[in-house]
Structure formats: C-alpha cells, structure tokens
Amino acid sequence: MSEELLITAAVNGAETNRRQTPYVPYTPAEIAEEAERCRHCGAAMVHVHGRKPDGDATQDRQTYRRILQAIRDRTDVLVQFSTGGAVGMDIEERIEALDLKPDMATLTTGTVNFGDGVFMNSLPQIRTVAERLNTHDVRPEIEIFDTGMVDTALRLVDEGLLEPPLHFDFVLGVPGGMGGRAENLEFLVSMIPSESTWSVAGVGRHELPLAKKAIEMGGHVRVGLEDNIYVSKGELAKGSFELVEKVVEMGRAEGRDPMGPDRAEEMLRLDATER
Ligand code: KMH
Ligand code: ZN
C-alpha cells in the first residue's frame, strides 16, 4: 500500500477546555500557531472551531475570519471549518462563516446523542447546510457518527445536494454515538461508494488504535485535542501536533508518508487555493 496518508488535525473542537488541558488553543493566534506546528509535523489539513477568549464555543463569522487569516498568514495547511459548532446552536449560526470560503467544511448527516446532550441535524437542517456549502462552492467532509448517517448522505446524492466522489470522516466513540470498535469502522467502510475517500476520528482512548486500523485499511486519519487530549495513558498531549507525530510514525511503519496540502487538494477535489 503506497497511497500517501492524509492527516487532519482537529486542534480545538467546541468542548475541549482548559480545565481538561492547558494546551487547547482558543484565540485565532493560538489556533494558527498550533496549525503551523501540526503542518510542520505532517498534517495537511486542520479542522477548526471558533472559540471566545474565555473558551466558550462560537460560530461567529468574525471569529472564523480571524482564524482563517491568522492561519493563512503562517502556513499553507488546508483549513476546514466546523458547521457543527457546539450542541444546542442554531443552524443559521452554525453556517454563517461559510462565505469566507474555507478549503472545506463539515456536514453531519444525522442527529446523535452527544454525551448528555443531543447534536441536532434534522433532514431539513442537513439540506440547509448542504445548500449553503454548494452556494459558496465549499466541499464537505461528511461527518458520520452512526450508520444511518451514511444512508442519509447517499440520499442527499440522489437529491442532487451532494456531488460524488464523497469524503467521509467516521467519528467513533462519542458517548451516545457509534462505538470505537474496529468492526464498526469496517462496516462503515463497506457501506460507502467505492470511489469515496475516508478518514477516521477515534474519540478518547480509541483515537490512536483506530488511526492504526485506518492506516492498515488504506483510509486516512483525523487526530487532535478535539477528540482526545492524551498522547499516552495519563500523559497529556502538549498540543495536537504530538498526536500528528504519532500518526506520522504509524503511517511510515506501513509505508505511507504523510501527504502535503497540494496532494490533499487533488485527492479531495478542492479548488486550488492561493497559499
Ligand atoms: N461539537 C460537536 C457537537 C463538527 O465539527 O462539525 C459537533 C462537531 C462536529 O464537532
Ligand atoms: Zn468539530
């Protein structure tokens, strides 16, 4: 297997906070510094969430504008915006930054229990996000937290709202969602059209074992403090870059070097950006 490996760093998320780890970036400058470190270590893309200076999650357009600019000023890494935001956010608020034309943005194709909360994505809401992505010509990464979400993504293809080839990210191990067992990943991969590309994002202790499994299966990997804050049992990662380093090592052991942003752009059929 010689296909290069796409590593996406989910550097902050909406939920990871400073009470859990001092290393989670909040401000645009902090996010950009971390993005640069992750790129240096082997990530081709960063998945980012807006945060207020006190750490509260925000989908505010100005915050995303500053994040995008700060990252572009420092590094050529691809930038993927979250449209999920945090549990309980209004759908319009979640997509107000898409006109800034990030390289990619997420699209979750279903509702899932998310810890004690509910991450709401009704069919009309999913269509709203897909339409807005299309309006601004932003390619989606389809976030799958459970099996029915794959079927819904395929339904959106039939409706003309999603254009294949699709790129999926299987987020496994969220309390309330599909668990982090390797068989779950195998099943999800069996469901998607063969021309699709995919990555896995294992949550918590599932992150690195699922990364290894995905590498062996020919898929790609998302890691970072959004999903897991430990680099080994009981040891906090000093940033998402340490998790990226681990995945680079795992990839190389299987003959898969990390791909750069140019190759990722080509594989994911993104419009070439000036970087
Ligand atoms: N924070 C979660 C409720 C995404 O980024 O699009 C949703 C999430 C998915 O993180
Ligand atoms: Zn996210």
Tab-separated table of C-alpha atoms and ligand atoms in Angstrom:
chain	number	residue	atom	x	y	z
A	1	MET	CA	0.000	0.000	0.000
A	2	SER	CA	1.699	3.170	-1.136
A	3	GLU	CA	-1.061	5.803	-1.060
A	4	GLU	CA	0.079	8.815	0.919
A	5	LEU	CA	-1.722	9.489	4.171
A	6	LEU	CA	-3.960	12.493	4.784
A	7	ILE	CA	-3.684	13.636	8.383
A	8	THR	CA	-6.204	16.181	9.632
A	9	ALA	CA	-5.577	17.871	12.968
A	10	ALA	CA	-8.727	18.768	14.911
A	11	VAL	CA	-6.917	21.311	17.027
A	12	ASN	CA	-9.554	22.598	19.426
A	13	GLY	CA	-13.168	21.453	18.990
A	14	ALA	CA	-16.037	23.104	20.828
A	15	GLU	CA	-15.947	21.108	24.034
A	16	THR	CA	-12.281	20.604	24.993
A	17	ASN	CA	-11.410	23.205	27.617
A	18	ARG	CA	-8.566	24.489	29.795
A	19	ARG	CA	-9.841	22.687	32.872
A	20	GLN	CA	-9.068	19.467	30.992
A	21	THR	CA	-5.844	20.554	29.310
A	22	PRO	CA	-3.890	23.815	29.257
A	23	TYR	CA	-2.800	23.080	25.681
A	24	VAL	CA	-6.090	23.673	23.840
A	25	PRO	CA	-5.955	26.786	21.617
A	26	TYR	CA	-8.776	29.326	21.873
A	27	THR	CA	-7.765	32.571	20.134
A	28	PRO	CA	-7.128	32.903	16.383
A	29	ALA	CA	-3.405	33.460	17.096
A	30	GLU	CA	-3.208	30.352	19.289
A	31	ILE	CA	-5.127	28.272	16.732
A	32	ALA	CA	-2.827	29.464	13.937
A	33	GLU	CA	0.319	28.670	15.947
A	34	GLU	CA	-0.984	25.173	16.587
A	35	ALA	CA	-1.973	24.780	12.926
A	36	GLU	CA	1.573	25.659	11.908
A	37	ARG	CA	3.036	23.120	14.347
A	38	CYS	CA	0.663	20.426	13.070
A	39	ARG	CA	1.552	21.206	9.453
A	40	HIS	CA	5.235	21.057	10.319
A	41	CYS	CA	4.725	17.615	11.869
A	42	GLY	CA	2.767	16.192	8.902
A	43	ALA	CA	-0.859	17.369	8.905
A	44	ALA	CA	-2.201	18.618	5.557
A	45	MET	CA	-5.456	19.979	6.967
A	46	VAL	CA	-6.736	21.468	10.212
A	47	HIS	CA	-10.329	21.228	11.422
A	48	VAL	CA	-11.134	24.331	13.477
A	49	HIS	CA	-13.870	25.620	15.778
A	50	GLY	CA	-14.433	29.226	16.784
A	51	ARG	CA	-13.869	29.925	20.479
A	52	LYS	CA	-14.296	33.094	22.505
A	53	PRO	CA	-11.293	34.278	24.548
A	54	ASP	CA	-12.842	32.603	27.624
A	55	GLY	CA	-13.174	29.320	25.707
A	56	ASP	CA	-16.911	29.353	25.026
A	57	ALA	CA	-17.750	27.905	21.615
A	58	THR	CA	-18.834	30.379	18.938
A	59	GLN	CA	-19.664	30.157	15.238
A	60	ASP	CA	-19.322	33.931	14.878
A	61	ARG	CA	-18.250	34.889	11.352
A	62	GLN	CA	-15.694	37.477	12.508
A	63	THR	CA	-14.023	34.901	14.726
A	64	TYR	CA	-13.722	32.470	11.799
A	65	ARG	CA	-12.457	35.298	9.561
A	66	ARG	CA	-9.668	35.983	12.053
A	67	ILE	CA	-8.852	32.294	12.405
A	68	LEU	CA	-8.647	31.813	8.631
A	69	GLN	CA	-6.492	34.904	8.179
A	70	ALA	CA	-4.170	34.026	11.066
A	71	ILE	CA	-3.644	30.513	9.688
A	72	ARG	CA	-3.123	31.714	6.105
A	73	ASP	CA	-0.537	34.234	7.384
A	74	ARG	CA	1.547	31.457	8.926
A	75	THR	CA	1.175	28.262	6.922
A	76	ASP	CA	-0.165	26.580	3.786
A	77	VAL	CA	-2.213	23.964	5.677
A	78	LEU	CA	-5.764	23.402	4.372
A	79	VAL	CA	-8.458	24.861	6.619
A	80	GLN	CA	-11.694	23.051	7.364
A	81	PHE	CA	-14.413	24.919	9.277
A	82	SER	CA	-16.829	23.203	11.627
A	83	THR	CA	-20.502	23.614	10.799
A	84	GLY	CA	-21.380	21.507	13.832
A	85	GLY	CA	-20.324	24.106	16.369
A	86	ALA	CA	-21.499	23.021	19.809
A	87	VAL	CA	-24.598	21.160	20.951
A	88	GLY	CA	-27.641	23.454	21.057
A	89	MET	CA	-26.521	26.004	18.470
A	90	ASP	CA	-28.947	27.342	15.913
A	91	ILE	CA	-28.399	26.064	12.348
A	92	GLU	CA	-28.063	29.525	10.743
A	93	GLU	CA	-25.466	30.484	13.339
A	94	ARG	CA	-23.549	27.287	12.541
A	95	ILE	CA	-23.121	28.171	8.852
A	96	GLU	CA	-22.709	31.937	8.875
A	97	ALA	CA	-18.981	31.814	8.137
A	98	LEU	CA	-19.140	29.638	5.010
A	99	ASP	CA	-18.990	32.614	2.644
A	100	LEU	CA	-15.375	33.046	3.799
A	101	LYS	CA	-14.639	30.044	1.574
A	102	PRO	CA	-12.580	27.751	3.756
A	103	ASP	CA	-10.954	24.878	1.867
A	104	MET	CA	-13.557	22.516	3.311
A	105	ALA	CA	-16.291	22.385	5.943
A	106	THR	CA	-18.038	19.625	7.832
A	107	LEU	CA	-21.532	18.299	7.167
A	108	THR	CA	-23.056	15.917	9.715
A	109	THR	CA	-25.828	13.875	8.106
A	110	GLY	CA	-27.925	12.996	11.141
A	111	THR	CA	-28.823	13.593	14.759
A	112	VAL	CA	-26.884	11.837	17.517
A	113	ASN	CA	-26.804	11.780	21.285
A	114	PHE	CA	-23.629	13.611	22.290
A	115	GLY	CA	-22.731	12.973	25.912
A	116	ASP	CA	-25.712	14.228	27.874
A	117	GLY	CA	-26.800	16.482	25.010
A	118	VAL	CA	-28.232	15.959	21.524
A	119	PHE	CA	-26.326	17.069	18.413
A	120	MET	CA	-29.308	18.012	16.233
A	121	ASN	CA	-29.220	17.613	12.482
A	122	SER	CA	-32.729	17.056	11.110
A	123	LEU	CA	-33.130	16.370	7.385
A	124	PRO	CA	-34.239	19.961	6.650
A	125	GLN	CA	-31.242	21.261	8.636
A	126	ILE	CA	-28.854	18.957	6.770
A	127	ARG	CA	-30.265	20.186	3.460
A	128	THR	CA	-29.806	23.798	4.596
A	129	VAL	CA	-26.129	23.192	5.363
A	130	ALA	CA	-25.575	21.287	2.092
A	131	GLU	CA	-27.227	24.058	0.076
A	132	ARG	CA	-25.080	26.711	1.755
A	133	LEU	CA	-21.938	24.685	1.073
A	134	ASN	CA	-22.957	24.459	-2.578
A	135	THR	CA	-23.733	28.184	-2.776
A	136	HIS	CA	-20.196	29.001	-1.676
A	137	ASP	CA	-18.578	26.111	-3.527
A	138	VAL	CA	-17.119	24.621	-0.356
A	139	ARG	CA	-16.574	20.835	-0.455
A	140	PRO	CA	-17.978	18.940	2.522
A	141	GLU	CA	-16.309	16.431	4.752
A	142	ILE	CA	-19.276	14.260	5.743
A	143	GLU	CA	-19.152	13.536	9.469
A	144	ILE	CA	-20.603	10.145	10.350
A	145	PHE	CA	-21.383	9.388	13.999
A	146	ASP	CA	-23.644	6.377	13.284
A	147	THR	CA	-24.623	4.092	10.395
A	148	GLY	CA	-27.867	5.774	9.286
A	149	MET	CA	-25.882	8.906	8.555
A	150	VAL	CA	-24.196	7.141	5.626
A	151	ASP	CA	-27.614	6.302	4.146
A	152	THR	CA	-28.689	9.911	4.580
A	153	ALA	CA	-25.571	11.157	2.783
A	154	LEU	CA	-26.419	8.826	-0.123
A	155	ARG	CA	-29.980	10.157	-0.089
A	156	LEU	CA	-28.578	13.666	-0.475
A	157	VAL	CA	-26.613	12.485	-3.504
A	158	ASP	CA	-29.912	11.285	-5.024
A	159	GLU	CA	-31.464	14.654	-4.222
A	160	GLY	CA	-28.615	16.391	-6.065
A	161	LEU	CA	-27.346	18.154	-2.941
A	162	LEU	CA	-24.075	16.245	-2.674
A	163	GLU	CA	-21.766	15.573	-5.554
A	164	PRO	CA	-19.667	12.393	-5.560
A	165	PRO	CA	-16.955	11.408	-5.008
A	166	LEU	CA	-17.713	11.925	-1.325
A	167	HIS	CA	-15.229	12.298	1.512
A	168	PHE	CA	-16.348	10.811	4.830
A	169	ASP	CA	-14.971	11.161	8.347
A	170	PHE	CA	-16.111	8.414	10.725
A	171	VAL	CA	-16.244	9.834	14.244
A	172	LEU	CA	-16.326	6.807	16.525
A	173	GLY	CA	-16.514	6.628	20.300
A	174	VAL	CA	-18.650	9.662	21.154
A	175	PRO	CA	-20.768	8.694	24.189
A	176	GLY	CA	-24.201	8.218	22.598
A	177	GLY	CA	-22.848	7.549	19.094
A	178	MET	CA	-21.319	4.541	17.369
A	179	GLY	CA	-18.592	2.921	19.478
A	180	GLY	CA	-14.894	2.811	18.696
A	181	ARG	CA	-14.554	-0.868	17.788
A	182	ALA	CA	-12.570	-1.762	14.683
A	183	GLU	CA	-15.510	-3.831	13.293
A	184	ASN	CA	-17.644	-0.688	13.288
A	185	LEU	CA	-15.120	1.030	11.054
A	186	GLU	CA	-15.005	-1.983	8.723
A	187	PHE	CA	-18.796	-1.965	8.457
A	188	LEU	CA	-18.999	1.766	7.724
A	189	VAL	CA	-16.340	1.487	5.034
A	190	SER	CA	-18.332	-1.374	3.458
A	191	MET	CA	-21.340	0.980	3.160
A	192	ILE	CA	-19.758	3.811	1.179
A	193	PRO	CA	-19.408	4.054	-2.613
A	194	SER	CA	-16.075	2.632	-3.755
A	195	GLU	CA	-14.804	5.906	-5.249
A	196	SER	CA	-15.181	7.666	-1.862
A	197	THR	CA	-12.289	8.676	0.356
A	198	TRP	CA	-12.500	8.473	4.126
A	199	SER	CA	-10.793	9.140	7.418
A	200	VAL	CA	-11.436	8.052	10.970
A	201	ALA	CA	-11.587	10.202	14.108
A	202	GLY	CA	-11.490	7.966	17.174
A	203	VAL	CA	-12.635	9.661	20.350
A	204	GLY	CA	-10.690	9.385	23.617
A	205	ARG	CA	-8.762	6.134	24.046
A	206	HIS	CA	-9.983	4.962	20.623
A	207	GLU	CA	-8.058	7.658	18.762
A	208	LEU	CA	-4.701	6.006	18.170
A	209	PRO	CA	-5.882	2.366	17.795
A	210	LEU	CA	-8.430	3.457	15.167
A	211	ALA	CA	-5.792	5.576	13.430
A	212	LYS	CA	-3.641	2.447	13.099
A	213	LYS	CA	-6.594	0.442	11.781
A	214	ALA	CA	-7.443	3.129	9.210
A	215	ILE	CA	-3.857	3.267	8.003
A	216	GLU	CA	-3.853	-0.508	7.507
A	217	MET	CA	-7.199	-0.332	5.657
A	218	GLY	CA	-5.998	2.361	3.241
A	219	GLY	CA	-8.006	5.173	4.815
A	220	HIS	CA	-6.936	8.476	6.321
A	221	VAL	CA	-6.779	9.858	9.848
A	222	ARG	CA	-8.016	12.744	11.986
A	223	VAL	CA	-6.424	13.317	15.382
A	224	GLY	CA	-6.240	16.224	17.785
A	225	LEU	CA	-7.335	17.694	21.071
A	226	GLU	CA	-10.953	17.982	19.881
A	227	ASP	CA	-11.184	14.198	20.069
A	228	ASN	CA	-8.528	13.137	22.582
A	229	ILE	CA	-6.192	15.027	24.917
A	230	TYR	CA	-3.747	12.224	25.810
A	231	VAL	CA	-0.652	11.201	23.885
A	232	SER	CA	-0.274	8.072	26.021
A	233	LYS	CA	-2.079	6.717	29.080
A	234	GLY	CA	-2.312	9.548	31.644
A	235	GLU	CA	0.045	11.866	29.706
A	236	LEU	CA	-1.490	14.996	28.215
A	237	ALA	CA	-0.532	15.827	24.635
A	238	LYS	CA	1.233	19.217	24.596
A	239	GLY	CA	-0.818	20.058	21.531
A	240	SER	CA	-2.437	18.257	18.610
A	241	PHE	CA	0.978	18.218	16.927
A	242	GLU	CA	2.142	15.436	19.271
A	243	LEU	CA	-0.761	13.270	18.119
A	244	VAL	CA	0.044	14.100	14.487
A	245	GLU	CA	3.630	12.967	15.137
A	246	LYS	CA	2.351	9.616	16.437
A	247	VAL	CA	0.237	9.097	13.331
A	248	VAL	CA	3.123	10.001	11.020
A	249	GLU	CA	5.178	7.307	12.747
A	250	MET	CA	2.358	4.757	12.360
A	251	GLY	CA	1.892	5.672	8.705
A	252	ARG	CA	5.573	5.356	7.892
A	253	ALA	CA	5.641	1.922	9.519
A	254	GLU	CA	3.051	0.891	6.894
A	255	GLY	CA	4.867	2.600	4.020
A	256	ARG	CA	2.541	5.602	3.950
A	257	ASP	CA	4.183	9.013	4.098
A	258	PRO	CA	2.043	11.995	5.108
A	259	MET	CA	0.647	13.919	2.140
A	260	GLY	CA	1.016	17.682	1.829
A	261	PRO	CA	-1.792	20.185	1.162
A	262	ASP	CA	-1.317	20.089	-2.622
A	263	ARG	CA	-1.843	16.339	-2.833
A	264	ALA	CA	-4.769	16.587	-0.381
A	265	GLU	CA	-6.377	19.264	-2.528
A	266	GLU	CA	-6.086	16.988	-5.534
A	267	MET	CA	-7.374	13.878	-3.745
A	268	LEU	CA	-10.340	15.729	-2.228
A	269	ARG	CA	-11.040	17.618	-5.469
A	270	LEU	CA	-10.831	21.010	-3.810
A	271	ASP	CA	-10.345	24.202	-5.751
A	272	ALA	CA	-6.691	25.129	-5.634
A	273	THR	CA	-6.218	27.937	-3.098
A	274	GLU	CA	-3.566	30.632	-3.127
A	275	ARG	CA	-1.424	29.642	-0.179
B	1	KMH	N1	-19.086	19.744	18.688
B	1	KMH	C1	-19.956	18.737	18.202
B	1	KMH	C2	-21.327	18.870	18.806
B	1	KMH	C3	-18.306	19.361	13.582
B	1	KMH	O1	-17.284	19.951	13.898
B	1	KMH	O2	-18.861	19.574	12.506
B	1	KMH	C4	-20.066	18.738	16.723
B	1	KMH	C5	-18.811	18.709	15.966
B	1	KMH	C6	-18.938	18.366	14.521
B	1	KMH	O3	-17.725	18.970	16.450
B	2	ZN	ZN	-15.519	19.542	15.160
